[in-house]
Every structure is written in C-alpha cells, then in structure tokens.
Tab-separated table of C-alpha atoms in Angstrom:
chain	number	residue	atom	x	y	z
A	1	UNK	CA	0.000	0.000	0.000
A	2	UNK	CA	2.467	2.234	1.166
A	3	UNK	CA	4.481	1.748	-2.225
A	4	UNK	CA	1.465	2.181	-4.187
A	5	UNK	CA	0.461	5.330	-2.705
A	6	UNK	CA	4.189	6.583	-3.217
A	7	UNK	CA	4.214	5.608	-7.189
A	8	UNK	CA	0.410	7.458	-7.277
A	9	UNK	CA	1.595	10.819	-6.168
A	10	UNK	CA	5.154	10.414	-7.953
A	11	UNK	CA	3.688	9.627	-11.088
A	12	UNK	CA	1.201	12.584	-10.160
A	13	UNK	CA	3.528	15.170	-9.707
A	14	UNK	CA	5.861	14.907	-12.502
A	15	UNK	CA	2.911	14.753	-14.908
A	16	UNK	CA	2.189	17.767	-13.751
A	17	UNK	CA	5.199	19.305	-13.542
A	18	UNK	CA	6.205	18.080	-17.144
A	19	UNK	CA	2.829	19.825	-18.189
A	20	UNK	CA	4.592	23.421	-17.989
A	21	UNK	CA	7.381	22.087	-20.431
A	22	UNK	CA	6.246	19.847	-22.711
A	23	UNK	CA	2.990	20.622	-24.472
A	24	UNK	CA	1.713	17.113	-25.099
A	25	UNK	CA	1.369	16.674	-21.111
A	26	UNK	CA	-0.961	19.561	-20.879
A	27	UNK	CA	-4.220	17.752	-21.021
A	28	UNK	CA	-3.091	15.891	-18.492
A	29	UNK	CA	-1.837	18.134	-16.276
A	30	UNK	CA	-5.283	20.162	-16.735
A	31	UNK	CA	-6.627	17.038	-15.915
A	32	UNK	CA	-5.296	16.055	-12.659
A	33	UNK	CA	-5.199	19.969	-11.500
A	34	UNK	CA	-8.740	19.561	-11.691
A	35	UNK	CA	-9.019	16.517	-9.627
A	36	UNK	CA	-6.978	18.104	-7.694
A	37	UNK	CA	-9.384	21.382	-6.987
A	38	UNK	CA	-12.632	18.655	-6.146
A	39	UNK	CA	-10.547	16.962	-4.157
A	40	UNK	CA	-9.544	20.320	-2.038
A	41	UNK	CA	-13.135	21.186	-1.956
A	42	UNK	CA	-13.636	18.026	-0.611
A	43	UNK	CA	-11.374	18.525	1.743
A	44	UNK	CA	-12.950	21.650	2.999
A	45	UNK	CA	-15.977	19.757	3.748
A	46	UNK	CA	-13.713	17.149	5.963
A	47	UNK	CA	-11.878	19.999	7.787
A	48	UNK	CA	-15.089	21.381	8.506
A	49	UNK	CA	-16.249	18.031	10.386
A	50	UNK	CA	-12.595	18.220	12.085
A	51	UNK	CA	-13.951	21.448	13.528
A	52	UNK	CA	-17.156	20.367	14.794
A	53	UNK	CA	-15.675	17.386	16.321
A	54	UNK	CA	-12.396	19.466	17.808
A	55	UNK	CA	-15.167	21.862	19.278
A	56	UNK	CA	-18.161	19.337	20.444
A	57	UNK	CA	-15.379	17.343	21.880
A	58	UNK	CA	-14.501	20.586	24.147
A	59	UNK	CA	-18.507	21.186	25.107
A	60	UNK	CA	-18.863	17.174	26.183
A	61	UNK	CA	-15.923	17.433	28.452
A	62	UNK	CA	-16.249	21.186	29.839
A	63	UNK	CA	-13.439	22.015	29.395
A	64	UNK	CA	-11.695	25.626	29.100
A	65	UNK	CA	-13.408	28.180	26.939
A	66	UNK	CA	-16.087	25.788	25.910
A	67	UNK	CA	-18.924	28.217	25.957
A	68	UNK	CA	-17.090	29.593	22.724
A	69	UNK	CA	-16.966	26.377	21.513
A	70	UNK	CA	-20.250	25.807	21.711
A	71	UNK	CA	-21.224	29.336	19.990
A	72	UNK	CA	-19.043	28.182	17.278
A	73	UNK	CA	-20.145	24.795	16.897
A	74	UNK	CA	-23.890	26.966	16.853
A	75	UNK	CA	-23.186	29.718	14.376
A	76	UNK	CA	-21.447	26.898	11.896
A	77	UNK	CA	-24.432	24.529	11.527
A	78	UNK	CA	-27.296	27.103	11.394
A	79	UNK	CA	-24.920	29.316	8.624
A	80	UNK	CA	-24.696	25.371	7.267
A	81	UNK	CA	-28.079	25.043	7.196
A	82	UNK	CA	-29.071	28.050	6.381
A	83	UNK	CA	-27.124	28.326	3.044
A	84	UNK	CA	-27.996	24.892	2.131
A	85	UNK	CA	-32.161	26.151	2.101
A	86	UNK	CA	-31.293	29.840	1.022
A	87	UNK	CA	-28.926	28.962	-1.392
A	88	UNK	CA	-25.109	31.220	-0.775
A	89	UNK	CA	-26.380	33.954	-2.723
A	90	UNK	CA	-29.359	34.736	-1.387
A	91	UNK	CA	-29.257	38.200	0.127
A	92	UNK	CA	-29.828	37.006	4.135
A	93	UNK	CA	-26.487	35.187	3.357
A	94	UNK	CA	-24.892	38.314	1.910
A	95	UNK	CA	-25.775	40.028	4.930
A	96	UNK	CA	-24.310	37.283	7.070
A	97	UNK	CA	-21.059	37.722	5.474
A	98	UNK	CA	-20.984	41.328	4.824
A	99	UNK	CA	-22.375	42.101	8.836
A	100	UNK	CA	-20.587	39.667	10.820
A	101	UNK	CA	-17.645	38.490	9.136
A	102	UNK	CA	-16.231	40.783	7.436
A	103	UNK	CA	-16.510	43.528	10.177
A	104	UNK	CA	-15.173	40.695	12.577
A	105	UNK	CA	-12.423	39.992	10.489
A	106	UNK	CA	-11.869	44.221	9.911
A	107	UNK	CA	-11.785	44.264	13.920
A	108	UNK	CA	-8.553	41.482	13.836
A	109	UNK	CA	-6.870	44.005	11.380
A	110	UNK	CA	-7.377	46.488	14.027
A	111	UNK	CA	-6.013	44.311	16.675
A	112	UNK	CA	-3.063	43.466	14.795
A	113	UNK	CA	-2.362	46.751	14.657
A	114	UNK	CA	-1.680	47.716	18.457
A	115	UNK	CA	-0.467	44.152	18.521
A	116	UNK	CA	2.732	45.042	15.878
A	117	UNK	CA	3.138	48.629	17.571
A	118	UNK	CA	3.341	46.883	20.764
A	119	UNK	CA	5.657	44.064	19.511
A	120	UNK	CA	8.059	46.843	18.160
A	121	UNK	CA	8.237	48.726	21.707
A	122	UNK	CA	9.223	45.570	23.537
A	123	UNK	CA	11.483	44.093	20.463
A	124	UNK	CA	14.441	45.403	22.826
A	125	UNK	CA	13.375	43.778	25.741
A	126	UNK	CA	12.881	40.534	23.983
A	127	UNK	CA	16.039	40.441	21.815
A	128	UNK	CA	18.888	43.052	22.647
A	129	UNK	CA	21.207	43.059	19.441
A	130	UNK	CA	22.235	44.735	16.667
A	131	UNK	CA	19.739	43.548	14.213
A	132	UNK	CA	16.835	44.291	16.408
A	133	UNK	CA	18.394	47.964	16.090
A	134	UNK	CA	18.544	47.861	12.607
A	135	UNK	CA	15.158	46.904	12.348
A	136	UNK	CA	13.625	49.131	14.768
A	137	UNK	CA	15.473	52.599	13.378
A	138	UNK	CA	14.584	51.524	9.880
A	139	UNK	CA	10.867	51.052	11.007
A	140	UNK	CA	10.568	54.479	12.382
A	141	UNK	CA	12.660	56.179	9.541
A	142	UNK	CA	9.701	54.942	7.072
A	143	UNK	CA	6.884	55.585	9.465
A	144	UNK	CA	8.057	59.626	9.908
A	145	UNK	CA	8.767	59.366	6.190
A	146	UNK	CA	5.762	58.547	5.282
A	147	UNK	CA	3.413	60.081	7.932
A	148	UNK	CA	1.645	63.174	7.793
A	149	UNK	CA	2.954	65.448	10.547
A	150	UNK	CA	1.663	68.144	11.702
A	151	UNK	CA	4.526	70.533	11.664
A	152	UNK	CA	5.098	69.358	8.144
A	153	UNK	CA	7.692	66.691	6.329
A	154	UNK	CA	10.897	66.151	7.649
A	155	UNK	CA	13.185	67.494	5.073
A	156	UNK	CA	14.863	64.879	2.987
A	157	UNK	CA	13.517	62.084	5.369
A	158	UNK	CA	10.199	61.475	2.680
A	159	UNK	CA	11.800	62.212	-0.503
A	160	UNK	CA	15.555	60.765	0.136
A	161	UNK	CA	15.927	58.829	2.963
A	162	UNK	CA	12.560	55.989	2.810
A	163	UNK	CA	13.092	55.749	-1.032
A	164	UNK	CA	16.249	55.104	-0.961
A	165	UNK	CA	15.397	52.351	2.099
A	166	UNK	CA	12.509	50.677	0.206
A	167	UNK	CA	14.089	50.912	-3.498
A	168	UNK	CA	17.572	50.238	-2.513
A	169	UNK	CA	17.959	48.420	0.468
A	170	UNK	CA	14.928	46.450	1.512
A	171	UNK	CA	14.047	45.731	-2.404
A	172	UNK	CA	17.482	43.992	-2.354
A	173	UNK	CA	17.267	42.150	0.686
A	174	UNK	CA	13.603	40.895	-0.461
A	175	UNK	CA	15.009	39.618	-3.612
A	176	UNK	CA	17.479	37.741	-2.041
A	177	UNK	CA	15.008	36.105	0.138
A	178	UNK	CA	12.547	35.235	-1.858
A	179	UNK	CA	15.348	33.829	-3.444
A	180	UNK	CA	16.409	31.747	-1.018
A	181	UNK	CA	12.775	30.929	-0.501
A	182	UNK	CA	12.458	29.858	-4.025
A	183	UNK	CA	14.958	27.486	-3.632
A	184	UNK	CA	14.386	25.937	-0.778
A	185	UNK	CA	10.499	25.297	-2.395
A	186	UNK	CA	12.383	23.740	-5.422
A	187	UNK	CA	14.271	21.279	-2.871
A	188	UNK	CA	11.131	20.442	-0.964
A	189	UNK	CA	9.188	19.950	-3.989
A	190	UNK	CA	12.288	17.510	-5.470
A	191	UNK	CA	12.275	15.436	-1.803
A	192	UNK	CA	8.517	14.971	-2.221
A	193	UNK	CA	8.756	14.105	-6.176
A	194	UNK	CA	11.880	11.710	-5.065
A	195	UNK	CA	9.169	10.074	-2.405
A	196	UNK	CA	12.215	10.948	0.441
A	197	UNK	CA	9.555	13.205	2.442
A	198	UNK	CA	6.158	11.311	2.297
A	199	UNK	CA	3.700	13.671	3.858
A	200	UNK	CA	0.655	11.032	2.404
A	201	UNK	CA	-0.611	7.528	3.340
A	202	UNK	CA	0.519	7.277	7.087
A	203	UNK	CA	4.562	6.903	5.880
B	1	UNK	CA	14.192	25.471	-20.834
B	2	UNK	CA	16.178	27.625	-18.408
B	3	UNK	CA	13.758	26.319	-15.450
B	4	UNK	CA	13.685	22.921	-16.864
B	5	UNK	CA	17.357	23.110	-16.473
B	6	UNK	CA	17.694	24.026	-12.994
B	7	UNK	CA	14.862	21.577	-11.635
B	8	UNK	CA	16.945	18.518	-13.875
B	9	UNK	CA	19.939	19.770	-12.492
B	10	UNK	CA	19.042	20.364	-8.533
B	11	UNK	CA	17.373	16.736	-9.033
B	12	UNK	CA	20.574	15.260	-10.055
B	13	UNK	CA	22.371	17.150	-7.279
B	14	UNK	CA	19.869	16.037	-4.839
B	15	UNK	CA	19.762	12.520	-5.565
B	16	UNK	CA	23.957	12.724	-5.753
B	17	UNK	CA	24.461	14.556	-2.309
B	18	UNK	CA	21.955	12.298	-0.796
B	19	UNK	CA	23.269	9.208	-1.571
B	20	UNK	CA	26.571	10.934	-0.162
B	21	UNK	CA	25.357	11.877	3.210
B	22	UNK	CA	24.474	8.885	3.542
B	23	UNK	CA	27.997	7.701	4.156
B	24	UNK	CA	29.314	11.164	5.751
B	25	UNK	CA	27.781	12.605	8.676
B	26	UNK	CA	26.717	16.323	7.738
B	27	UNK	CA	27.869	19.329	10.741
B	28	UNK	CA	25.633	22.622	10.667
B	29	UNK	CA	25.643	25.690	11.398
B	30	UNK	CA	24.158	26.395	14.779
B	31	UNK	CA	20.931	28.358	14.260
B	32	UNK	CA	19.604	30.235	17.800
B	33	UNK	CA	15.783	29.464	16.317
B	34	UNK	CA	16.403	26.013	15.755
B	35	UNK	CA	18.363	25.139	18.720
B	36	UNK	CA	15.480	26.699	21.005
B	37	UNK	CA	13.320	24.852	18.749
B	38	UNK	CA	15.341	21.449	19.850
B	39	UNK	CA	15.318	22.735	23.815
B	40	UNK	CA	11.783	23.497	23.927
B	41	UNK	CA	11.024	19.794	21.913
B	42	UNK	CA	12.767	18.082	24.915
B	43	UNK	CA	11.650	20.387	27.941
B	44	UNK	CA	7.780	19.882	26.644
B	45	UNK	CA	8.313	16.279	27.212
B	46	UNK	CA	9.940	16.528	30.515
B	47	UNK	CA	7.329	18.657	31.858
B	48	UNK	CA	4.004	17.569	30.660
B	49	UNK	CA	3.368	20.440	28.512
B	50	UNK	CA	2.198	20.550	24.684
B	51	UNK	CA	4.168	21.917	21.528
B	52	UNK	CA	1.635	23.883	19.083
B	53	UNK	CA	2.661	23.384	15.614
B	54	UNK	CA	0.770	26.030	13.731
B	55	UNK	CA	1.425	25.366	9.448
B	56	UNK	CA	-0.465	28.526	8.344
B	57	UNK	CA	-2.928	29.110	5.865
B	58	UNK	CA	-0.430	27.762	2.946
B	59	UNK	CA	-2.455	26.093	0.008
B	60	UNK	CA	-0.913	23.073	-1.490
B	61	UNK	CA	-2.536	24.091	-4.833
B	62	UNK	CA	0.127	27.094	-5.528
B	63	UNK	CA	3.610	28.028	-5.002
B	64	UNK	CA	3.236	28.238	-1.229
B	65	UNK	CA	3.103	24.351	-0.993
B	66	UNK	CA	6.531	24.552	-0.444
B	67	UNK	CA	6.762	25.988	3.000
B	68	UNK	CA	3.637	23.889	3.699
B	69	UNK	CA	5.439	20.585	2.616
B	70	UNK	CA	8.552	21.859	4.808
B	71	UNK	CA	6.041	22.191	8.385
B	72	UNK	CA	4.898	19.211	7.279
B	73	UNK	CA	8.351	17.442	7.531
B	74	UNK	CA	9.368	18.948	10.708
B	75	UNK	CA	5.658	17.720	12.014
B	76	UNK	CA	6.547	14.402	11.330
B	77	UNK	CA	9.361	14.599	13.472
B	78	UNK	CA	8.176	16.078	16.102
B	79	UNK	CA	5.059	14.180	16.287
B	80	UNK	CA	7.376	10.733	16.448
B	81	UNK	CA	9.264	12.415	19.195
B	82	UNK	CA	6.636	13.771	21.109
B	83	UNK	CA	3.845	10.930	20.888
B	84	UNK	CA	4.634	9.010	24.156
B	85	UNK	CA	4.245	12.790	26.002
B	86	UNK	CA	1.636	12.994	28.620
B	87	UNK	CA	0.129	15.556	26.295
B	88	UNK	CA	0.872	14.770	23.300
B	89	UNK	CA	1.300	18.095	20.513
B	90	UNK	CA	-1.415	19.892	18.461
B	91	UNK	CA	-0.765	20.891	15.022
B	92	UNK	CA	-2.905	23.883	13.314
B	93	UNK	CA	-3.419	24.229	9.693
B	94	UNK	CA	-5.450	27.110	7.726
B	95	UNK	CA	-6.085	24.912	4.779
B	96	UNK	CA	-8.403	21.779	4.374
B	97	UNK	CA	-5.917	20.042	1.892
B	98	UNK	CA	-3.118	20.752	4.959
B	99	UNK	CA	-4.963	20.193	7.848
B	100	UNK	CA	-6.029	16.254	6.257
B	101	UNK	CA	-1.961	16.203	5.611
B	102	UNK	CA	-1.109	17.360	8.966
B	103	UNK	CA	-3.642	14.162	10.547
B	104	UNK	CA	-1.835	11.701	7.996
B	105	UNK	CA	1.580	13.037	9.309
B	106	UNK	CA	1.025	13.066	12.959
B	107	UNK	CA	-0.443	9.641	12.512
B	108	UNK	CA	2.753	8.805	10.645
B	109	UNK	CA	4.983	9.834	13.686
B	110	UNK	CA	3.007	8.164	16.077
B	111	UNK	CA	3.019	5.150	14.035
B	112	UNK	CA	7.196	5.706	13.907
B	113	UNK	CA	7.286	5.493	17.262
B	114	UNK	CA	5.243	2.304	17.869
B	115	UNK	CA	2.175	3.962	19.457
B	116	UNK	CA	0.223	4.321	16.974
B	117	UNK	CA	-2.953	3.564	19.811
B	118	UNK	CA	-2.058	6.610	21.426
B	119	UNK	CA	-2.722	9.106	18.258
B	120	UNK	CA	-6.237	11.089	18.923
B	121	UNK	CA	-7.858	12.723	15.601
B	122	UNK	CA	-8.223	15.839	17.320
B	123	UNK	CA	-4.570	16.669	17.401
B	124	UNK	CA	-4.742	17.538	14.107
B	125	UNK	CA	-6.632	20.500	13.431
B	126	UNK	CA	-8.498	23.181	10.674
B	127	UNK	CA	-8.865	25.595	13.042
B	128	UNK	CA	-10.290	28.399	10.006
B	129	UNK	CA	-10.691	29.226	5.923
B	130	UNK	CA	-9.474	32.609	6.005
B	131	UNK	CA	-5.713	34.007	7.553
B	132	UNK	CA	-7.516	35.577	9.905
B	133	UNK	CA	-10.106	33.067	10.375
B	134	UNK	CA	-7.343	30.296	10.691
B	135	UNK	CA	-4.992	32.671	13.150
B	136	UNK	CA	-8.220	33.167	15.943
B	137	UNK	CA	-8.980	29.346	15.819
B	138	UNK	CA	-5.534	28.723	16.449
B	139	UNK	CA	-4.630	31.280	19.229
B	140	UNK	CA	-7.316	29.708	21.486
B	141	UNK	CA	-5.708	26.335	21.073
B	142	UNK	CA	-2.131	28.492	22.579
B	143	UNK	CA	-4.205	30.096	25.410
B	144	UNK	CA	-6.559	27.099	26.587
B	145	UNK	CA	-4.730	23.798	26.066
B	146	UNK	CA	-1.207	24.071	28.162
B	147	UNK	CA	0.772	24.587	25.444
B	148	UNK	CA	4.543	25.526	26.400
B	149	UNK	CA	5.785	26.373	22.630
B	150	UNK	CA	4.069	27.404	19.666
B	151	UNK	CA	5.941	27.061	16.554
B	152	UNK	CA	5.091	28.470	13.425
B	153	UNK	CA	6.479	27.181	10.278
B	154	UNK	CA	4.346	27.586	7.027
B	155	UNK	CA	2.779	30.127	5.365
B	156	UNK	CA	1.950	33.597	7.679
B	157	UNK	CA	0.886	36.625	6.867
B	158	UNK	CA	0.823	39.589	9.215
B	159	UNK	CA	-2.054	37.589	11.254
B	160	UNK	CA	1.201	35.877	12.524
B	161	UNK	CA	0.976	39.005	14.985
B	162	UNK	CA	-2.253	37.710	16.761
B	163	UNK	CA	-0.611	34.435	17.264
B	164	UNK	CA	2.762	35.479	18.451
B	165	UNK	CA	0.588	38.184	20.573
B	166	UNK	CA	-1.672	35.179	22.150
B	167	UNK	CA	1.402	33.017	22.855
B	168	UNK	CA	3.062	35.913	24.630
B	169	UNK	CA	0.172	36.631	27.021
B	170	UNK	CA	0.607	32.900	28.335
B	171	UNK	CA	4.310	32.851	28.582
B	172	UNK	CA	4.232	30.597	25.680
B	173	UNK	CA	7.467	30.625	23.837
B	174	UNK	CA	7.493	31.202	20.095
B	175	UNK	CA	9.276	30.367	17.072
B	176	UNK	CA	8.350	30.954	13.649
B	177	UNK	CA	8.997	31.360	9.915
B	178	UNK	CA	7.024	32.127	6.836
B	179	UNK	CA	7.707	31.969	2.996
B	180	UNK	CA	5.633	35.499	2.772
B	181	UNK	CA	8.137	38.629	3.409
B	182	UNK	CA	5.417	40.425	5.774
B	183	UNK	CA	4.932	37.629	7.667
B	184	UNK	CA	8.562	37.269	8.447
B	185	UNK	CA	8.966	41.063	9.675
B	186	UNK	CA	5.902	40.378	11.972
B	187	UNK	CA	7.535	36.707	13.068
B	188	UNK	CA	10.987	38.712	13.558
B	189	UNK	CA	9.233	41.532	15.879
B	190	UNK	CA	7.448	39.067	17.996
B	191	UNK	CA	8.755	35.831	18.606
B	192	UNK	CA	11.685	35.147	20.946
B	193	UNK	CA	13.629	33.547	17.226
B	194	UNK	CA	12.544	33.892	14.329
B	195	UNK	CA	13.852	31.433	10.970
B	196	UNK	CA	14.193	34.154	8.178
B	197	UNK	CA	14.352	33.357	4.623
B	198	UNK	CA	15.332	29.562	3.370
B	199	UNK	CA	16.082	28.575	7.186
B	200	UNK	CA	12.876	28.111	7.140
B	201	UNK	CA	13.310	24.797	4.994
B	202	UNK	CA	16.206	24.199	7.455
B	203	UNK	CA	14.155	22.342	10.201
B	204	UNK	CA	13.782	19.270	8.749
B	205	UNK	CA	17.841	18.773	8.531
B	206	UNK	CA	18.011	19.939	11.959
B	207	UNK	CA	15.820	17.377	13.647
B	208	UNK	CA	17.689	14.559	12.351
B	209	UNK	CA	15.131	13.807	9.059
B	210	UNK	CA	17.607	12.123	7.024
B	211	UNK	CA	19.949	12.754	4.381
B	212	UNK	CA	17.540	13.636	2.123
B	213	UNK	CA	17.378	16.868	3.950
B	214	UNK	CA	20.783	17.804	4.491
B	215	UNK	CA	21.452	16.853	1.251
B	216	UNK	CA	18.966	19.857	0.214
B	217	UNK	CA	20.527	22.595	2.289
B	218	UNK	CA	23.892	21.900	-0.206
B	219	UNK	CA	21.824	22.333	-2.948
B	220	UNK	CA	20.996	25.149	-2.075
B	221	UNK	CA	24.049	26.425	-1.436
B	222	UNK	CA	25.174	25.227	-4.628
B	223	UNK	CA	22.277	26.663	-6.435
B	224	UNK	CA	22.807	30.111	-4.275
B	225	UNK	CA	26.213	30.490	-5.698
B	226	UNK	CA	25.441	29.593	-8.996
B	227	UNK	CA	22.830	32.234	-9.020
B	228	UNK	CA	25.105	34.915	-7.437
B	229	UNK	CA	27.655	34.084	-10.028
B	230	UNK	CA	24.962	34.651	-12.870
B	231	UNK	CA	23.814	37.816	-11.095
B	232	UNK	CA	27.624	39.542	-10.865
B	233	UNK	CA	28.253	37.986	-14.368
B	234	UNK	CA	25.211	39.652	-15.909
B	235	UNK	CA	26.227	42.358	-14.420
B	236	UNK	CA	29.798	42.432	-15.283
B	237	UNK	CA	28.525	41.637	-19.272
B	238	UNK	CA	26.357	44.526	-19.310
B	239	UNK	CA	29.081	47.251	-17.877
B	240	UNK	CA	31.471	45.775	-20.337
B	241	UNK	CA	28.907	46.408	-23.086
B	242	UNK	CA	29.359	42.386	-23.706
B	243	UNK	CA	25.244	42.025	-23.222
C-alpha cells in the first residue's frame, strides 16, 4: 500500500510538472489539477467536520473556553443550514457575510495593529542586538517618512531617505530572500517528487 | 528550458548529495531558532506540557506548498518524538488540503514510534478558511490547552501578529517562519527567534530527518552560488557592453 500510494503521487507530480514544459502533457496536467481542486473542496468539507468534532469534543468534556466552543459549533451549523435552504447567494447570506464576518475579520486588522506597535516597543526587551536595532530605526525612519505630521515633512527624510530604504535596500534584501525561498520550495518539492519526504498515506 | 534546467539539475544534485550523506555525517551551522526549537522539543516532554505546531494558511494548490510541505516534515518529526508525552502536541493548519496532511503526518509519527494507539484525531486540526479566520482558531488552542511552545512554520501573513501576541500573554514561547516577506517582519518583531528566509526549509535537517534533507541545504548552497555568479556575471557583461 504504502508503495502504491508513493508511485500514485510520484507519477502525479511529474505529470504535472512536465505539463509546464512539454505541451503534449498539458491535457493531463489540466486534468489532474482539476481533480486536484474537487478533491480540495472536498477537503474543505472534511476539515469542517474536524472542527465540529475538535469543538463538540470541548462542550462534552467542559473544558476551558467551551462556551465559545459551543457558539461556534452553533453559528457553523445554522450558517450550514441556512445556506444549504437559502442557497449562498441569497441576500440574508450576503448580509451574514458582509455584517458579521467581514466587520469581525476588519476588527482582527485592528487588533493586529496595536499588537505590531506593541511588539516593536518591547522588540528590545525581547532580543537586545544589533539587528533588532537595525530593524527598529529603519521602522521608524519609514513611518516619519511617510506620515503626515503636523509641523510638516521632515526634510529629505520622505523624498531621500525611505526611497532610498525601500528601493535600494529592503528591495534587495527581499530579492534575495525570496530567493532563497524559491529554492528551498524547489528542494522540498524535489524530496517529495523523489518520495524521500512522504507527507501522504501514514509513511 | 532555463527552469527545466535548474529543476533537472538540482534533481541530479539532490539525488547525488543524498546518496553521499548517507555515508558522511553532515555538521551545521548552529541556528539560535532552531536550537530553542530542539530545547523546547525536549523540555515539553519533561514537563508535561504541549508543543503547538501552527502550518499557516499555505495552500498546497500554488507556489506556497513549499513551505507547507517543509512544516509538514518537521511535524513528522516532532510528532514521532513527542507521541509518548503525557500531552501529546497539536498541530494547526489554515487549509483543508493541509490540515487532512497534517492528521496523515502526525499519525505517521506516532506510528514511527510504535504507538500508533495513542494518536487522537483531534490533534490535528483546521482551526479556520481565512488568515484571519485560521490565526483566531488557532490562538485559542495556545491560550486554553497548556501549550509551552508554539511554533510556526508555514505560510503567515501579518495575522502571525495575533498568534505570536496570544502566545506571549501565556508565557508561551514562540518560534516561527514564513515563505511570505510580511509575515517574516511580523515573526521577527514578535517571537523570541525567528527562521528568516530559506532557514525556514532548514528544520527538517536539523531534527535529524535524514539525508535527504541535508542533502537539500547543499543544494541550495550550490544553487545560491550559482545564481550569485549569474547575477555579478550579468552584471559584469552589461558594464562591459558584452550584453
């Protein structure tokens, strides 16, 4: 079984991976994509169940924070249920999403906010060295660059200074780690094509 | 053909160094991240607290499979180490495709181990659709279920900052790396180490996963130079009028 599940998702991948270079694989690589896509959405569905089982699993046993659980568990079946009979583009359902979880998820951005603010005053605390005083100096440089203050710009510090950071300096250092991350995607996606990292069929 | 080249010729390096490692043990370079990451792994066992393994909301349908695949390894490893624990760890994922993965792959280390009785469904967890979605299911898992360390390998975005935020109010350590370049300024500001750029794809190597994976940190080395000698060589060629 094992072996067989190994050949599957060998053969798998570098059909689809020849797809991008050789023409004559292209149908097939369309193909499998597309089982590919059902199968996510399919997968939704099961992560879904994970969810209500992870969460009714809290209510049964009372434990921590299971009153949230339980409003959880709640507002997932009856939105479940309720897009199932309304259909997801009915307008109740538009109002669902556009006056609960979109201002919910609007209300995390503003979290995150005083959260990174917070994270950048106690940076120092947490990790005293001389990158962490890169980082911070650099930070405020492009904040008072780019903020409106209300004695007016700092000269040069707008129109030098934070171009010069973002153009020059942090456009470099982005390009060299996305090319690093580039690569190491290319070596993780060899190891899985090789069948040396397995992350399918219990191996 | 130039990326057809450099996939053909990584594989052949990859399959070449492997088989060499295999033979030769590998030394590396200590990374402060990863060798917390290796404390916290034993002191969770010792004292009967949880690791989180959070994977982020990386799709295995696009280009950030890759980071995805590289939690995933780690998890393995971890999961094997971890599985005779009094509480055993949780892993997090923000995509349905992942979060079946991450069940298969804890079930694979407990299986590694010889336990495979002890493994509970529930460890493995979608805990949201959305980044945001996915970051508040899994910062209730840091606060409520005695988790010592949450690590964070996978894809992040700045949502990272809620986790790293939720971890911090518990004393819960954290260590993290994303493929995504604002999710590793956020990971830098708030975890005690943060993995930036490919050390993220380092982990595996670092817990002992095999060849395979040390093997792929010379690649890309190799690769690295080979694309910092085509960078200064285009540039040389076009000063010198050549291209």
């Amino acid at each position: 079984m094992r072996i067989f599940t190994a050949v599957i998702a060998i053969a798998a991948g570098i059909l689809v991976l020849g797809g991008y270079f050789f023409p004559a694989l292209a149908d097939i690589q369309t193909l499998l994509l597309n089982w590919a896509i059902i199968l996510a959405g399919m997968a939704a569905l099961v992560g879904i169940f994970n969810l209500i089982s992870v969460h009714t699993d809290k209510v049964r046993r009372r434990e921590k924070g299971s009153t949230y659980s339980a409003i959880l568990v709640i507002a997932l079946v009856a939105t479940f249920v309720f897009g199932l009979i309304l259909r997801p583009d009915h307008s109740a359902m538009a109002i669902l999403m556009s006056g609960i979880i979109i201002p919910v998820e609007a209300a995390l951005m503003g979290l995150l906010t005083v959260s990174l603010i917070y994270a950048a005053i106690r940076l120092l605390r947490r990790r005293a060295d001389v990158m962490s005083i890169v980082f911070l100096i650099t930070a405020a440089l492009l904040i008072l660059g780019s903020a409106t203050l209300p004695f007016g710009n700092i000269p040069l510090l707008g129109t030098l200074v934070r171009p010069w950071i973002t153009q020059v300096l942090a456009l470099g250092g982005a390009r060299g780690i996305l090319i690093g991350v580039a690569l190491g995607t290319l070596t993780t996606g060899l190891r899985v094509l090789f069948g040396a990292d397995r992350p399918y069929g219990g191996n | 053909m130039i990326e057809l080249i450099i996939i053909v010729v990584s594989a052949v390096l990859l399959f070449a160094i492997t088989l060499w490692k295999r033979r030769s043990p590998t030394t590396l370079r200590e990374i402060p991240a990863l060798t917390r990451l290796l404390h916290t792994l034993g002191l969770s066992i010792e004292d009967g607290t949880r690791l989180h393994i959070s994977l982020g909301s990386g799709s295995l349908l696009d280009a950030r499979g890759g980071s995805a695949f590289a939690g995933l390894a780690m998890l393995r490893h971890i999961a094997e180490r971890t599985s005779v624990s009094d509480e055993p760890s949780v892993a997090s994922a923000g995509d349905p495709a992942l979060g079946l993965l991450t069940q298969d792959t804890l079930q694979a280390g407990y299986k590694a181990a010889g336990v495979n009785e002890l493994y509970v469904p529930t460890t493995g967890r979608v805990t949201g659709l959305s980044p945001f979605g996915y970051a508040a299911g899994a910062m209730y898992i840091s606060k409520n279920e005695n988790v010592s360390a949450n690590i964070m390998i996978g894809h992040f975005g700045p949502e990272a900052a809620l986790l790293t935020e939720a971890s911090d109010r518990e004393n819960v350590v954290s260590i993290g790396a994303s493929d995504e370049l604002s999710g590793q300024a956020v990971l830098f500001a708030n975890t005690n180490d943060a993995l930036v750029g490919e050390e993220l794809f380092a982990t595996g190597a670092y817990l002992g996963a095999g060849p395979s994976h040390t093997a792929s940190l010379t690649v890309q080395d190799i690769m690295r130079w080979l694309v910092i000698s085509a960078l200064l060589g285009g540039a040389a060629a076009k000063f010198f009028g050549v291209i």
